[in-house]
Structures are given as structure tokens and as C-alpha cells.
């Protein structure tokens, strides 16, 4: 994935995590990858991004 495209995917995923606040980050990422047809190999990295975003939300509350 190109650098710009990769950053757009990360930012989109962060925004969706803030909106939906999923209980299971890994399941949320799998659905996101399937829905938006993201190439394989990014699941772990994207899961870490969602978990980090959820931690930020929970610590602010």
C-alpha cells in the first residue's frame, strides 16, 4: 500500500474507532478489512491502532 493511502486508512480507522467504540478491536478490524478490501498483512498493525485509540478514549472518561 502506498504511504499516502496507508495513512488515510489509519486515520479513517481511528475516526471509526472513536465513533463506534468497539468492544472487540480484532473483530472490528477484520470487518473493516473485509468491507474496505484492505490488502492482507495489516491486521495486527491496524488492531494496535484501534486498541490505542480506545485506550485514549477510556482514559479521558
CSV table of C-alpha atoms in Angstrom, one decimal:
chain,number,residue,atom,x,y,z
A,1,UNK,CA,0.0,0.0,0.0
A,2,UNK,CA,1.3,3.5,-0.8
A,3,UNK,CA,2.4,5.7,2.0
A,4,UNK,CA,-0.4,8.2,1.5
A,5,UNK,CA,-3.0,5.5,1.1
A,6,UNK,CA,-1.7,3.8,4.2
A,7,UNK,CA,-2.0,7.0,6.3
A,8,UNK,CA,-5.5,7.6,5.0
A,9,UNK,CA,-6.5,4.0,6.1
A,10,UNK,CA,-5.0,4.6,9.6
A,11,UNK,CA,-6.8,7.9,10.0
A,12,UNK,CA,-10.1,6.5,8.8
A,13,UNK,CA,-9.8,3.6,11.2
A,14,UNK,CA,-9.0,5.9,14.1
A,15,UNK,CA,-12.1,8.0,13.4
A,16,UNK,CA,-14.3,4.9,13.1
A,17,UNK,CA,-13.0,3.6,16.4
A,18,UNK,CA,-13.8,6.9,18.1
A,19,UNK,CA,-17.4,6.8,16.6
A,20,UNK,CA,-18.3,3.2,17.2
A,21,UNK,CA,-16.1,2.4,20.2
A,22,UNK,CA,-16.0,-1.4,19.5
A,23,UNK,CA,-15.7,-3.9,22.4
A,24,UNK,CA,-13.6,-6.3,20.3
A,25,UNK,CA,-10.8,-4.5,18.4
A,26,UNK,CA,-9.7,-7.5,16.4
A,27,UNK,CA,-13.2,-8.3,15.2
A,28,UNK,CA,-13.7,-4.6,14.3
A,29,UNK,CA,-10.5,-4.6,12.3
A,30,UNK,CA,-11.4,-7.8,10.5
A,31,UNK,CA,-14.8,-6.4,9.4
A,32,UNK,CA,-13.1,-3.1,8.4
A,33,UNK,CA,-10.5,-5.0,6.2
A,34,UNK,CA,-13.2,-7.1,4.6
A,35,UNK,CA,-15.6,-4.2,4.0
A,36,UNK,CA,-13.0,-1.8,2.5
A,37,UNK,CA,-10.9,-4.6,0.8
A,38,UNK,CA,-7.6,-3.7,2.5
A,39,UNK,CA,-4.7,-5.9,1.4
A,40,UNK,CA,-3.5,-8.6,3.8
A,41,UNK,CA,-0.8,-8.3,6.3
A,42,UNK,CA,-2.0,-5.2,8.1
A,43,UNK,CA,-4.4,-6.7,10.6
A,44,UNK,CA,-2.0,-6.6,13.6
A,45,UNK,CA,-0.9,-3.1,12.9
A,46,UNK,CA,-4.5,-1.8,12.5
A,47,UNK,CA,-5.6,-3.7,15.6
A,48,UNK,CA,-2.9,-1.9,17.6
A,49,UNK,CA,-4.2,1.4,16.3
A,50,UNK,CA,-7.8,0.7,17.3
A,51,UNK,CA,-6.7,-0.6,20.8
A,52,UNK,CA,-4.6,2.6,21.3
A,53,UNK,CA,-7.5,4.8,20.3
A,54,UNK,CA,-9.9,3.0,22.6
A,55,UNK,CA,-7.3,3.4,25.5
A,56,UNK,CA,-7.2,7.1,24.8
A,57,UNK,CA,-11.0,7.3,24.9
A,58,UNK,CA,-11.3,5.3,28.1
A,59,UNK,CA,-8.5,7.2,29.9
A,60,UNK,CA,-10.2,10.6,29.1
A,61,UNK,CA,-13.5,9.5,30.5
